[in-house]
mmCIF file of C-alpha atoms and ligand atoms in Angstrom:
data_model
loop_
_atom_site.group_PDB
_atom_site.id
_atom_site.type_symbol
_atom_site.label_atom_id
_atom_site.label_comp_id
_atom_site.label_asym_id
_atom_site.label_seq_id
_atom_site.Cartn_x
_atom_site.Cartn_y
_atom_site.Cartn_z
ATOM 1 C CA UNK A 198 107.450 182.091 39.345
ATOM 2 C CA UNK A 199 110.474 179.747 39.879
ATOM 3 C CA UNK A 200 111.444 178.340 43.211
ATOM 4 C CA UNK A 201 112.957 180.931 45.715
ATOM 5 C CA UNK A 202 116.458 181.295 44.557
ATOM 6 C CA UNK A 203 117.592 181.122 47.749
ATOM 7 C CA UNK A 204 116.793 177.600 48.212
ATOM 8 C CA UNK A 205 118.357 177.082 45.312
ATOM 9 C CA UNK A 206 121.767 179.066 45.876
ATOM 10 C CA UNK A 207 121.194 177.564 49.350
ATOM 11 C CA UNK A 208 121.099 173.922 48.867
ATOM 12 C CA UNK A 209 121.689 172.764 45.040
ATOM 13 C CA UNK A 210 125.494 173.114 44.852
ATOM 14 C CA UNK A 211 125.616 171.144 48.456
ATOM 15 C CA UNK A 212 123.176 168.425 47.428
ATOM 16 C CA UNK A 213 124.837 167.705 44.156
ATOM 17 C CA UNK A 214 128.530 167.374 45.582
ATOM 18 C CA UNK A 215 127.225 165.965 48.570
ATOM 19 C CA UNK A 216 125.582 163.109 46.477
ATOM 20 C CA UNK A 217 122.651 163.699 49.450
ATOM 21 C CA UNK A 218 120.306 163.584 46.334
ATOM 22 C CA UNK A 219 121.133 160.359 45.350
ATOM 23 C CA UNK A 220 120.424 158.987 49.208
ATOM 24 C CA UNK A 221 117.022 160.571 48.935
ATOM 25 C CA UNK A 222 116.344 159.471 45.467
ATOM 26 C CA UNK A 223 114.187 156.033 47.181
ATOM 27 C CA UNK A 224 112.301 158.589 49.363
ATOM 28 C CA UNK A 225 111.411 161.801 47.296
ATOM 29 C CA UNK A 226 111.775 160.554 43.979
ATOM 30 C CA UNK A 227 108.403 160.379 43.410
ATOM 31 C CA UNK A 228 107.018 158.729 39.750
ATOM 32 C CA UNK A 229 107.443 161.629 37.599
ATOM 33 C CA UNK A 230 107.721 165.100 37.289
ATOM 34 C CA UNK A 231 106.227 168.190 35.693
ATOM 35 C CA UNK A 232 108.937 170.876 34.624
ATOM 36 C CA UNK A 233 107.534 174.511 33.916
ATOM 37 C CA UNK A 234 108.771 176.577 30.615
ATOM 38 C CA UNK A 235 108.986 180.156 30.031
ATOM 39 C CA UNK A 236 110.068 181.834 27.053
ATOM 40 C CA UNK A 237 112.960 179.614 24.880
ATOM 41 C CA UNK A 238 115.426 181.825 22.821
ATOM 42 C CA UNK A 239 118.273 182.756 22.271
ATOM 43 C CA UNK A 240 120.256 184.759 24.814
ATOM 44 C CA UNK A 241 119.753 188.495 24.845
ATOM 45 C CA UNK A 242 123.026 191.026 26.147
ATOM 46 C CA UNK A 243 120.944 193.612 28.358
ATOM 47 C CA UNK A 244 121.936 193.266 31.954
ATOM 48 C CA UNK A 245 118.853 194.496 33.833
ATOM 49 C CA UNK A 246 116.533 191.250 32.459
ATOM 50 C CA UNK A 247 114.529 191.367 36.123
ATOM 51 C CA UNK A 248 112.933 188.036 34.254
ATOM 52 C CA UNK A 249 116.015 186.119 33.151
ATOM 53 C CA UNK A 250 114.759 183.041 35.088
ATOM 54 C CA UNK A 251 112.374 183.038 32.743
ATOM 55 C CA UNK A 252 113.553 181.874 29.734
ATOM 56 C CA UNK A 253 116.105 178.844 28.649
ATOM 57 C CA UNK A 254 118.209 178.635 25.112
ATOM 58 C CA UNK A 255 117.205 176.764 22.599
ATOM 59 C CA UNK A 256 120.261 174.593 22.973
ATOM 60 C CA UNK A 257 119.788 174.331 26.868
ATOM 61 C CA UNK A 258 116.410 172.779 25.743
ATOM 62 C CA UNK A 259 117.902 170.293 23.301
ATOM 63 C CA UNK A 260 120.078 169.178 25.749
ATOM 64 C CA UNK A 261 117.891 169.054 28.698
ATOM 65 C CA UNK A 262 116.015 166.453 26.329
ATOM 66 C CA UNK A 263 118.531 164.707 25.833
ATOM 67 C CA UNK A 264 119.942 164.391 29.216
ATOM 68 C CA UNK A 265 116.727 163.306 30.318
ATOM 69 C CA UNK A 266 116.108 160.279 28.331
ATOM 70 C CA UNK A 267 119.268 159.059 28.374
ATOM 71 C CA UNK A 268 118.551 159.235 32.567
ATOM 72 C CA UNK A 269 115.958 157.118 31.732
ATOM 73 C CA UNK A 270 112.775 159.509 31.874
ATOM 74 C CA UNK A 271 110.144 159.434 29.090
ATOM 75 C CA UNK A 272 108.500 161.988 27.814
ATOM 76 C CA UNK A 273 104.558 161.701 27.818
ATOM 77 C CA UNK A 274 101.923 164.355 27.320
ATOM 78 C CA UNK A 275 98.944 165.628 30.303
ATOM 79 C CA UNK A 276 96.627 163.237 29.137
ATOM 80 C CA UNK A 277 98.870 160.333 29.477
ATOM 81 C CA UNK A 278 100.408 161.475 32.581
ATOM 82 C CA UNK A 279 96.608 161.477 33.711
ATOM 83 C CA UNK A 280 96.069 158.042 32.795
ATOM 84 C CA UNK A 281 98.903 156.822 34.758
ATOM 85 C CA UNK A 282 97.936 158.607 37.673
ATOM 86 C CA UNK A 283 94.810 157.430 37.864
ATOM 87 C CA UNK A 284 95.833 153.809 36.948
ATOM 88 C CA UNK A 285 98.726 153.715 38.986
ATOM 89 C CA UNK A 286 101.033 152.925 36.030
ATOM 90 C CA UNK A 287 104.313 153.509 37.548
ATOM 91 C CA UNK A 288 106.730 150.808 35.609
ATOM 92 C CA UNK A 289 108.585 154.046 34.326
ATOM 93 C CA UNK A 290 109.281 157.134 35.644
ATOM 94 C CA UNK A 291 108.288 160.207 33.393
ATOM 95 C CA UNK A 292 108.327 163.532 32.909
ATOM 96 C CA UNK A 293 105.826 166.399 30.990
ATOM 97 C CA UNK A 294 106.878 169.525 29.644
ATOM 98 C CA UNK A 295 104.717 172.176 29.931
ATOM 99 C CA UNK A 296 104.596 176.159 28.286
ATOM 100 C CA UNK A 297 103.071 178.867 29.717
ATOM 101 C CA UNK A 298 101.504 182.138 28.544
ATOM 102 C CA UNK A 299 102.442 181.233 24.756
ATOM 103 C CA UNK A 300 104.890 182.932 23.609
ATOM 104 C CA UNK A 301 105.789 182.956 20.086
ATOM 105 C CA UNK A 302 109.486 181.816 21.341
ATOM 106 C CA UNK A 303 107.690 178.150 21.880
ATOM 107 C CA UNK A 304 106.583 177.941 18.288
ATOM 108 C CA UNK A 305 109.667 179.805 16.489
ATOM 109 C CA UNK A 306 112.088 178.117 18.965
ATOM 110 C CA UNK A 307 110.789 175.148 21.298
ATOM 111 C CA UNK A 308 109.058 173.660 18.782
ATOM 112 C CA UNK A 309 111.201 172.718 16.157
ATOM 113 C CA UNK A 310 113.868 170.973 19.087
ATOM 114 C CA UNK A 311 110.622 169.107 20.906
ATOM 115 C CA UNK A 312 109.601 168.437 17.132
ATOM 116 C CA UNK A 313 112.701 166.642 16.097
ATOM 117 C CA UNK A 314 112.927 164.666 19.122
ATOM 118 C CA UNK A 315 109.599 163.889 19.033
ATOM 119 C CA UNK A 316 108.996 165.105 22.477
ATOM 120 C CA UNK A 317 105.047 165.970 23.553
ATOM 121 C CA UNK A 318 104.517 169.187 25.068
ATOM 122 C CA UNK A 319 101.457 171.378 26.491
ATOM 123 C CA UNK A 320 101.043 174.862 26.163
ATOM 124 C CA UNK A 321 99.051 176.867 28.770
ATOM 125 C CA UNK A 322 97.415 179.687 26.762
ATOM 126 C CA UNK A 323 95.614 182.490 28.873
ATOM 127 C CA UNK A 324 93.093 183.295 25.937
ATOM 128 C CA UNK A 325 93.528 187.198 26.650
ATOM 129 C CA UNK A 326 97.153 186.774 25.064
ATOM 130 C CA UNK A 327 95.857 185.513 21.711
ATOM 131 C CA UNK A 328 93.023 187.759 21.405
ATOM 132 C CA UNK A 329 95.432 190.870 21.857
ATOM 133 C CA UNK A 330 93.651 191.874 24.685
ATOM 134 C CA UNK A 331 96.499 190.502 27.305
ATOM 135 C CA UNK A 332 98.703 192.799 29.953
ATOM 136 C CA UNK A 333 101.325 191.308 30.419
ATOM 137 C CA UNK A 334 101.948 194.103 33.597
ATOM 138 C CA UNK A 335 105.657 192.284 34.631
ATOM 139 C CA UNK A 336 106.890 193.117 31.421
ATOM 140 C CA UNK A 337 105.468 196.939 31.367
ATOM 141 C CA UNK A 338 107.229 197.410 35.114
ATOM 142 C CA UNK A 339 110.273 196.122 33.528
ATOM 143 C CA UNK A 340 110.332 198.291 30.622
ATOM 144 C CA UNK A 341 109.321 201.310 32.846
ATOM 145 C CA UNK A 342 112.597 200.764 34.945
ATOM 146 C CA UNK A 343 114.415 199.516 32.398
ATOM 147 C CA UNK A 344 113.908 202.677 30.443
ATOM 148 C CA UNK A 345 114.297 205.796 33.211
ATOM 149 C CA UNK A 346 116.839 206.661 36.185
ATOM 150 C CA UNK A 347 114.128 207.253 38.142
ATOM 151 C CA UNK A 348 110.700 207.031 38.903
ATOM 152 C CA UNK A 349 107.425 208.592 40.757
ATOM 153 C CA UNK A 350 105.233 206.087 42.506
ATOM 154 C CA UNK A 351 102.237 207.037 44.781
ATOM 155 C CA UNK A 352 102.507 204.120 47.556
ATOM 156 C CA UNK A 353 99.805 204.372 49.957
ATOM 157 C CA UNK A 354 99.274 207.832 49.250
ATOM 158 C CA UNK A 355 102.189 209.329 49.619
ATOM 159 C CA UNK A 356 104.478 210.146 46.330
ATOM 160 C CA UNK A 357 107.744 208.532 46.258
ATOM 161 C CA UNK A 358 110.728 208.645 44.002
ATOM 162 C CA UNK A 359 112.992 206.079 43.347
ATOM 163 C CA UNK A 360 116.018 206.097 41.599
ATOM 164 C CA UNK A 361 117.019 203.217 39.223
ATOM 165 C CA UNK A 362 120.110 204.863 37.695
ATOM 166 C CA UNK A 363 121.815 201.585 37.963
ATOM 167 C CA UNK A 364 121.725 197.857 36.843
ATOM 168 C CA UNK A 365 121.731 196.942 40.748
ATOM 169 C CA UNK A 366 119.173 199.538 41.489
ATOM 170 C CA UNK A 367 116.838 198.646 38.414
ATOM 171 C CA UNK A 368 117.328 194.911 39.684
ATOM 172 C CA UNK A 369 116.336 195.929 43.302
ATOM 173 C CA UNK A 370 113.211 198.554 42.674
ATOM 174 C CA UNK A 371 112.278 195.735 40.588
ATOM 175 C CA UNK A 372 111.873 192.745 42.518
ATOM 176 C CA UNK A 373 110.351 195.464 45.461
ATOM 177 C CA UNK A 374 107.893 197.099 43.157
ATOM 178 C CA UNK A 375 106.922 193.623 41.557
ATOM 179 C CA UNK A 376 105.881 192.208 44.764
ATOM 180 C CA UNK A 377 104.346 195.212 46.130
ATOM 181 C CA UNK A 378 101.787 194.684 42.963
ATOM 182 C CA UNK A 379 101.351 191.015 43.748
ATOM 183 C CA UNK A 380 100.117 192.080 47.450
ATOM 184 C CA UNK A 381 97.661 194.620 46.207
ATOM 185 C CA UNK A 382 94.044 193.688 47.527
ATOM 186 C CA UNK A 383 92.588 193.231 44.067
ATOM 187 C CA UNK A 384 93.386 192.653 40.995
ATOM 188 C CA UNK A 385 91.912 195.975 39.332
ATOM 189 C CA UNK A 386 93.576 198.086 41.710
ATOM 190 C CA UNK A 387 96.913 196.312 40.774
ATOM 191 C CA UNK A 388 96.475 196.748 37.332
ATOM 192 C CA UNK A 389 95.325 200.196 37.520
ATOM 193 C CA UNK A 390 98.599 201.395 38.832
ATOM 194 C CA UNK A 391 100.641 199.573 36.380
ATOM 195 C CA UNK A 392 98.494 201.285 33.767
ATOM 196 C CA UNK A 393 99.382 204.709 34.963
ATOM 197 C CA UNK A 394 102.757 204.206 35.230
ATOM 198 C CA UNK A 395 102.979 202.566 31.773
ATOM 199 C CA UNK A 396 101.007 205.699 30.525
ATOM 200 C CA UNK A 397 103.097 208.337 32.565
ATOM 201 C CA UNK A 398 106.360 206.687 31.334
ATOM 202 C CA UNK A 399 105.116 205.776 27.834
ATOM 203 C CA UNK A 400 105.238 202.271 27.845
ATOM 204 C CA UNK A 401 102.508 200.757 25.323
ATOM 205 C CA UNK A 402 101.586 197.980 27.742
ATOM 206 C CA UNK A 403 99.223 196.336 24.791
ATOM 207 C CA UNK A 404 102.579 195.760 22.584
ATOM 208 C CA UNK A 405 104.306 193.395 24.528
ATOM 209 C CA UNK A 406 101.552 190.571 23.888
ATOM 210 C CA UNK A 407 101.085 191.785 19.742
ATOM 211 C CA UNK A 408 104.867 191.157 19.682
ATOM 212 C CA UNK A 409 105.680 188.053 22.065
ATOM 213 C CA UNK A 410 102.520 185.964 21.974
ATOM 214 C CA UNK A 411 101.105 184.117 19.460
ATOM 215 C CA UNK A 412 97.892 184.788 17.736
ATOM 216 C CA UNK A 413 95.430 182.014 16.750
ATOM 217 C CA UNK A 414 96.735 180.937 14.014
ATOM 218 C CA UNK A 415 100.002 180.466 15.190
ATOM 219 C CA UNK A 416 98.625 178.765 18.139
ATOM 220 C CA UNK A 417 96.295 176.703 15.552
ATOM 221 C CA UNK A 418 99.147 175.169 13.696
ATOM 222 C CA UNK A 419 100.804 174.088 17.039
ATOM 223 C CA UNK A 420 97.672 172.495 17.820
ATOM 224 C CA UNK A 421 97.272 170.294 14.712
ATOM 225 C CA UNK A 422 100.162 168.490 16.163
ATOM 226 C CA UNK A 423 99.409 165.588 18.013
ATOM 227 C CA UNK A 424 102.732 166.069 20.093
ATOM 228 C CA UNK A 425 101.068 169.812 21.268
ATOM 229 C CA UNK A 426 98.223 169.428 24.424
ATOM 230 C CA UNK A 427 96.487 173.338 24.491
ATOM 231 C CA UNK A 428 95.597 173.994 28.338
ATOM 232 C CA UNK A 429 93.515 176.462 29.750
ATOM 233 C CA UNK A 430 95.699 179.374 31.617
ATOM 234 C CA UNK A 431 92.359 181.813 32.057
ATOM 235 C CA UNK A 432 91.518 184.787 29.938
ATOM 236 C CA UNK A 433 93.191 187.728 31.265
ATOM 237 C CA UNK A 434 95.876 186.096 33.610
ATOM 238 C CA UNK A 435 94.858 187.403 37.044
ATOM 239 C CA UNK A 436 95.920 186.100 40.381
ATOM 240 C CA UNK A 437 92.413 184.080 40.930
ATOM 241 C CA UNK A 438 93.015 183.550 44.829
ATOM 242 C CA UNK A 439 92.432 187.589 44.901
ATOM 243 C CA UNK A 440 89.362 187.176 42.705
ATOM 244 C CA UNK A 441 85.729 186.794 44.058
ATOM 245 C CA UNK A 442 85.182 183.292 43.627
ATOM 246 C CA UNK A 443 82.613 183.693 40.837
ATOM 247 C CA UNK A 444 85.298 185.513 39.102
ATOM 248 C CA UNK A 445 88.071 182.631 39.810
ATOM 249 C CA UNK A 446 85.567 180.423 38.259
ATOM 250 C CA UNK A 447 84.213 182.305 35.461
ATOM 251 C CA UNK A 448 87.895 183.053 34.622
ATOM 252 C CA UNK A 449 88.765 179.396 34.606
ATOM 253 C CA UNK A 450 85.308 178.304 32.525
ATOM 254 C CA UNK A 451 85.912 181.382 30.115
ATOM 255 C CA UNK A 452 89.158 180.160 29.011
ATOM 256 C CA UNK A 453 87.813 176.924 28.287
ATOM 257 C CA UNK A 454 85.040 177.746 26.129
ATOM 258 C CA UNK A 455 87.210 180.652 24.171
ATOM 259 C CA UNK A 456 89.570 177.722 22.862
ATOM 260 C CA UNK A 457 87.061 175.280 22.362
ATOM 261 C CA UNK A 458 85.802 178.141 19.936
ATOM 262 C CA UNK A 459 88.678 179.151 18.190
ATOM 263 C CA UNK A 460 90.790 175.736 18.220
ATOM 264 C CA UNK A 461 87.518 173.456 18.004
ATOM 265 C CA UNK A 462 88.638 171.414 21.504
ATOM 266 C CA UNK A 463 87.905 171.992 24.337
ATOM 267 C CA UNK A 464 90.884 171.478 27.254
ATOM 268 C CA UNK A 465 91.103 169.852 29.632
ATOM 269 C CA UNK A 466 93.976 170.190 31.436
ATOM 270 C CA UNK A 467 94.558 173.838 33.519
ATOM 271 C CA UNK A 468 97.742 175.933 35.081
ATOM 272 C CA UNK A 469 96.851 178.391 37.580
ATOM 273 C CA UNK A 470 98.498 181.824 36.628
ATOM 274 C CA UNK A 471 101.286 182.751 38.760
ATOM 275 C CA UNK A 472 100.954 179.479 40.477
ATOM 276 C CA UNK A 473 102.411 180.038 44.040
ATOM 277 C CA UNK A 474 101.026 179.682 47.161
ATOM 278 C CA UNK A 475 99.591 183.626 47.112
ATOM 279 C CA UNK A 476 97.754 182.911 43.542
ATOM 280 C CA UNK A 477 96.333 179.616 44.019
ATOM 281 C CA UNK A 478 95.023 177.628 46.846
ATOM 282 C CA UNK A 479 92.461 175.229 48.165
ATOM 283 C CA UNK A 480 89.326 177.311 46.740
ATOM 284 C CA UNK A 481 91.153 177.219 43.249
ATOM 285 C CA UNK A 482 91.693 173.405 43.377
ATOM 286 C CA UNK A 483 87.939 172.762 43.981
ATOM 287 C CA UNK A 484 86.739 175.205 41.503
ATOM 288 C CA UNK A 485 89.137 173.496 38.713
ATOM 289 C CA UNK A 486 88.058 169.801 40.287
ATOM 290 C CA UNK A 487 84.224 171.197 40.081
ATOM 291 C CA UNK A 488 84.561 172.380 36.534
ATOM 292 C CA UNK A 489 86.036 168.866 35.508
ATOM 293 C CA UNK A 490 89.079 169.875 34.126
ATOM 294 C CA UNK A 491 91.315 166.650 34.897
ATOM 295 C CA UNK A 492 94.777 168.207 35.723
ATOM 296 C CA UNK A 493 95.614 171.784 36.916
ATOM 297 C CA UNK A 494 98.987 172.664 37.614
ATOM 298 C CA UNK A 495 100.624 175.401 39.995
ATOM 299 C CA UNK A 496 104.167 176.400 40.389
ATOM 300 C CA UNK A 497 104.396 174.933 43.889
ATOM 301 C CA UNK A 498 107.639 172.825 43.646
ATOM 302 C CA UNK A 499 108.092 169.175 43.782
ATOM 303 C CA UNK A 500 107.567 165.837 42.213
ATOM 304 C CA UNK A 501 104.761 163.935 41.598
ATOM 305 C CA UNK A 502 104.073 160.935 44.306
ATOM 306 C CA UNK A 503 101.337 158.165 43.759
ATOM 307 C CA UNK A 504 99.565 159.913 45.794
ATOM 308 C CA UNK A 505 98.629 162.889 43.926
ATOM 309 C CA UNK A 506 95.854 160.744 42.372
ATOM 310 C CA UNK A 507 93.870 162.417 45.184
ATOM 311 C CA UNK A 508 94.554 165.916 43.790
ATOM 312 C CA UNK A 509 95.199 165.952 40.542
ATOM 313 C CA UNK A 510 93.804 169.534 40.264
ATOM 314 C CA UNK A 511 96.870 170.452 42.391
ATOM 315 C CA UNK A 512 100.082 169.372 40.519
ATOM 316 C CA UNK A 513 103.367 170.445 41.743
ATOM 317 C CA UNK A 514 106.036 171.413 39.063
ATOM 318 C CA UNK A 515 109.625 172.292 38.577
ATOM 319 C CA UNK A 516 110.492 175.288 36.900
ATOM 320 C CA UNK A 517 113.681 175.260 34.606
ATOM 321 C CA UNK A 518 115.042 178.048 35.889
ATOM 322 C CA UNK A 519 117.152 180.170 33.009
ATOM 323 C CA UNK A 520 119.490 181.367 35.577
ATOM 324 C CA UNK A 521 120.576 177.710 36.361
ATOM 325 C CA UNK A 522 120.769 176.195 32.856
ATOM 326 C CA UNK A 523 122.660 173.600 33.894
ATOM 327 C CA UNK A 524 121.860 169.868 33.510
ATOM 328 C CA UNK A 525 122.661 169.166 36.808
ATOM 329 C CA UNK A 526 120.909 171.317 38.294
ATOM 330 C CA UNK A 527 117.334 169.954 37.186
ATOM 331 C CA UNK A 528 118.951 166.183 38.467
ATOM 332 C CA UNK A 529 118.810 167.503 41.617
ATOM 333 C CA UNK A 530 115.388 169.026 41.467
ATOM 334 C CA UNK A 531 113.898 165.512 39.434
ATOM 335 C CA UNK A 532 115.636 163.606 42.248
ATOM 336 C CA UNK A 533 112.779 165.673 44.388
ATOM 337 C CA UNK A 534 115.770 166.366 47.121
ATOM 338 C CA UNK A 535 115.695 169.527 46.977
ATOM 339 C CA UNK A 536 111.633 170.593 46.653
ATOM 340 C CA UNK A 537 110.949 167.839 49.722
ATOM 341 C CA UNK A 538 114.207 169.853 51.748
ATOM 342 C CA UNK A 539 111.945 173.233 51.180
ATOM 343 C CA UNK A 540 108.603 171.361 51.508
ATOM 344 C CA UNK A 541 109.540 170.137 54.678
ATOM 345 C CA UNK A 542 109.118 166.481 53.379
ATOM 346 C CA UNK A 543 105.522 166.747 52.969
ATOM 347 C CA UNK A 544 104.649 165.004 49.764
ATOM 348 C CA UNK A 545 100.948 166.502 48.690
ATOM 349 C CA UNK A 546 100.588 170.153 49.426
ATOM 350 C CA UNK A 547 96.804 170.497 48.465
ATOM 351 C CA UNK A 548 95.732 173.501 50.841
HETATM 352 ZN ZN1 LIG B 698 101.384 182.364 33.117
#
C-alpha cells in the first residue's frame, strides 16, 4: 500500500512551500528511485473507491513522464538499475517504473503512453492472477460494502453488525475491516472469512481477476517488448511474512518457474506482495537473496542510496499515490525529503 497518508497530508504541502526539500535534496536525494503503479485509467464517478490511491489517469502518467525527464531523471529498466547498483554508476540520477498485480489497465492504458515515450517498465505478475485462479480479497470487501447498508461479521466469535449506509461509513468499515484481515494469524484463516462474506453477500470473488487482470496472452505480447521486464509477484499473492517459511519460499520459487513456463524466461527481479513492514521483512529478503533473484522490491518508502548495493533484495519504492496526482507532489517524494522525515533519516531499512 502507499505511504501513510498522514505523512503525506502531514508534511508534503509544508515541504514543498517551505522549499525544505530542496535543502535536503544533497542529503536524501539518493541516486535514483523506484516509483510503484497500480491500476492506470481513466477516472471512475463512484464515491466510496476505498482504493482510489490506487490507480493514476492515463494523462497523470503522460505527464508524470514528462515532468520527470525534463527534471533530468532517466528512465531505465530493473536490470539496468541492477547494473548500476552494483557498479556504482551514479553519473545520472534515474528512476524505474514498476506495475503490480497486472492489470489489464497497464496494457490497454499504461502501455501505449510508456510506449510512445519509449519509457521501460516492469510488471510484477503474481502468476495466480493470470491463471484465473487469483483472489483479489480487497476488491471482494470493497464490493461487499460497496453493495449493502449493512453487514454481519463474526469477529472473534461474537456476531456483529455494521452499518455502511453511507459513503463515510462504507469509507470507515472499510479501512477497519481491511486491516483487521491483514492482522489475521494466517493467511487461510484470512481468506476464509473473506470467502464467506463474498458468498453470504454474493460477491463472485473469482470475477474480479477474469475481468481486471490479464491473461497470458495479454501478458505475452507485453513481454515481447523489450521496453516490458516481467517480475515475479508469487502465485497466489499472500502476505509471505505470515507464511511458514517453506511456504514464503515455495511461493516466491513457484512464481518463478510458472513464468519461465508460460513466457519462456525466467525473472529475475521480485516485489513482495503488500510490501510493508507487516508483509515483508528480514526472513523474506534472505529467502529472495537465497533464491538468486537479483532485485526484490517492497513498498517501504524512500530512495535508493549507494548503499543499497548491500541489499538489493530490499528496495524501497515510492508509490504514486492516485489521491495526490499532482506533479509536485512526487518532487517532493524523489527529492527523498519526505520518506527520510518518516524514516527517521535512516537510509537502508533491511530488517
Ligand atoms: Zn500486489
Amino acid at each position: 500500500m502507499a505511504i501513510k497518508q498522514t505523512i503525506i497530508r502531514g508534511g508534503l504541502e509544508s515541504l514543498y512551500f517551505s522549499g525544505a526539500h530542496i535543502v535536503f535534496r544533497p542529503f536524501v536525494g539518493g541516486v535514483g528511485a523506484i516509483l510503484t503503479l497500480h491500476h492506470v485509467r481513466p477516472p471512475r464517478p463512484d464515491r466510496f473507491q476505498p482504493n482510489r490511491s490506487l490507480e493514476v489517469t492515463p494523462q497523470f502518467l503522460a505527464r508524470l513522464v514528462r515532468g520527470l525527464r525534463r527534471s533530468g531523471l532517466e528512465f531505465i529498466g530493473l536490470d539496468e538499475m541492477h547494473r548500476r547498483m552494483v557498479e556504482r554508476d551514479f553519473k545520472r540520477r534515474f528512476v524505474c517504473l514498476t506495475f503490480d498485480d497486472a492489470y489489464r489497465d497497464t496494457l490497454r492504458w499504461a502501455y501505449p503512453v510508456l510506449k510512445d515515450a519509449a519509457v521501460p517498465f516492469a510488471i510484477y505478475v503474481p502468476t495466480s492472477f493470470p491463471d484465473r485462479l487469483g483472489e483479489l480479497w480487497w476488491l471482494a470487501l470493497e464490493a461487499v460494502i460497496a453493495r449493502n447498508n449493512r453487514i454481519g461479521l463474526a469477529i472473534d466469535g461474537r456476531d456483529r453488525k455494521f452499518d455502511c449506509g453511507t459513503v463515510v461509513e462504507k469509507k470507515t468499515l472499510y479501512h477497519e475491516l481491511y486491516w483487521w484481515l491483514r492482522q489475521r494469524s494466517t493467511e487461510a484463516e484470512m481468506r476464509d472469512i473473506v470467502r464467506r462474506l463474498a458468498a453470504f453477500y454474493q460477491v463472485d470473488v473469482a470475477a474480479f481477476c477474469a475481468e481486471l487482470c490479464m491473461d497470458w496472452n495479454e501478458l505475452a505480447q507485453l513481454a515481447a517488448d523489450p521496453l516490458v521486464t516481467i517480475g515475479a509477484h508469487t502465485v497466489n499473492h499472500p502476505i509471505l511474512r505470515r507464511l511458514p517459511k517453506d511456504a514464503a519460499r515455495s511461493e516466491m520459487d513457484l512464481s518463478r518457474s510458472v513464468i519461465e513456463a508460460a513466457l519462456g524466461a525466467g525473472p529475475v527481479h521480485l516485489c513482495y506482495p503488500f510490501g510493508d513492514r507487516a508483509a515483508s521483512a528480514a526472513r523474506e529478503f534472505q529467502l529472495a537473496a537465497e533464491l538468486g533473484f537479483k532485485t526484490a522490491v517492497t513498498t517501504r518508502p524512500g530512495v535508493l542510496f549507494a548503499a543499497h548495493r548491500q541489499c538489493t533484495t530490499a528496495l524501497p519504492r515510492i508509490a504514486v499515490n492516485g489521491d495526490y496526482q499532482r506533479l509536485r507532489y512526487l518532487r517532493v517524494l524523489l527529492s527523498g525529503a519526505a520518506t527520510a522525515l518518516s524514516n527517521g533519516f535512516r537510509r537502508v531499512d533491511a530488517a
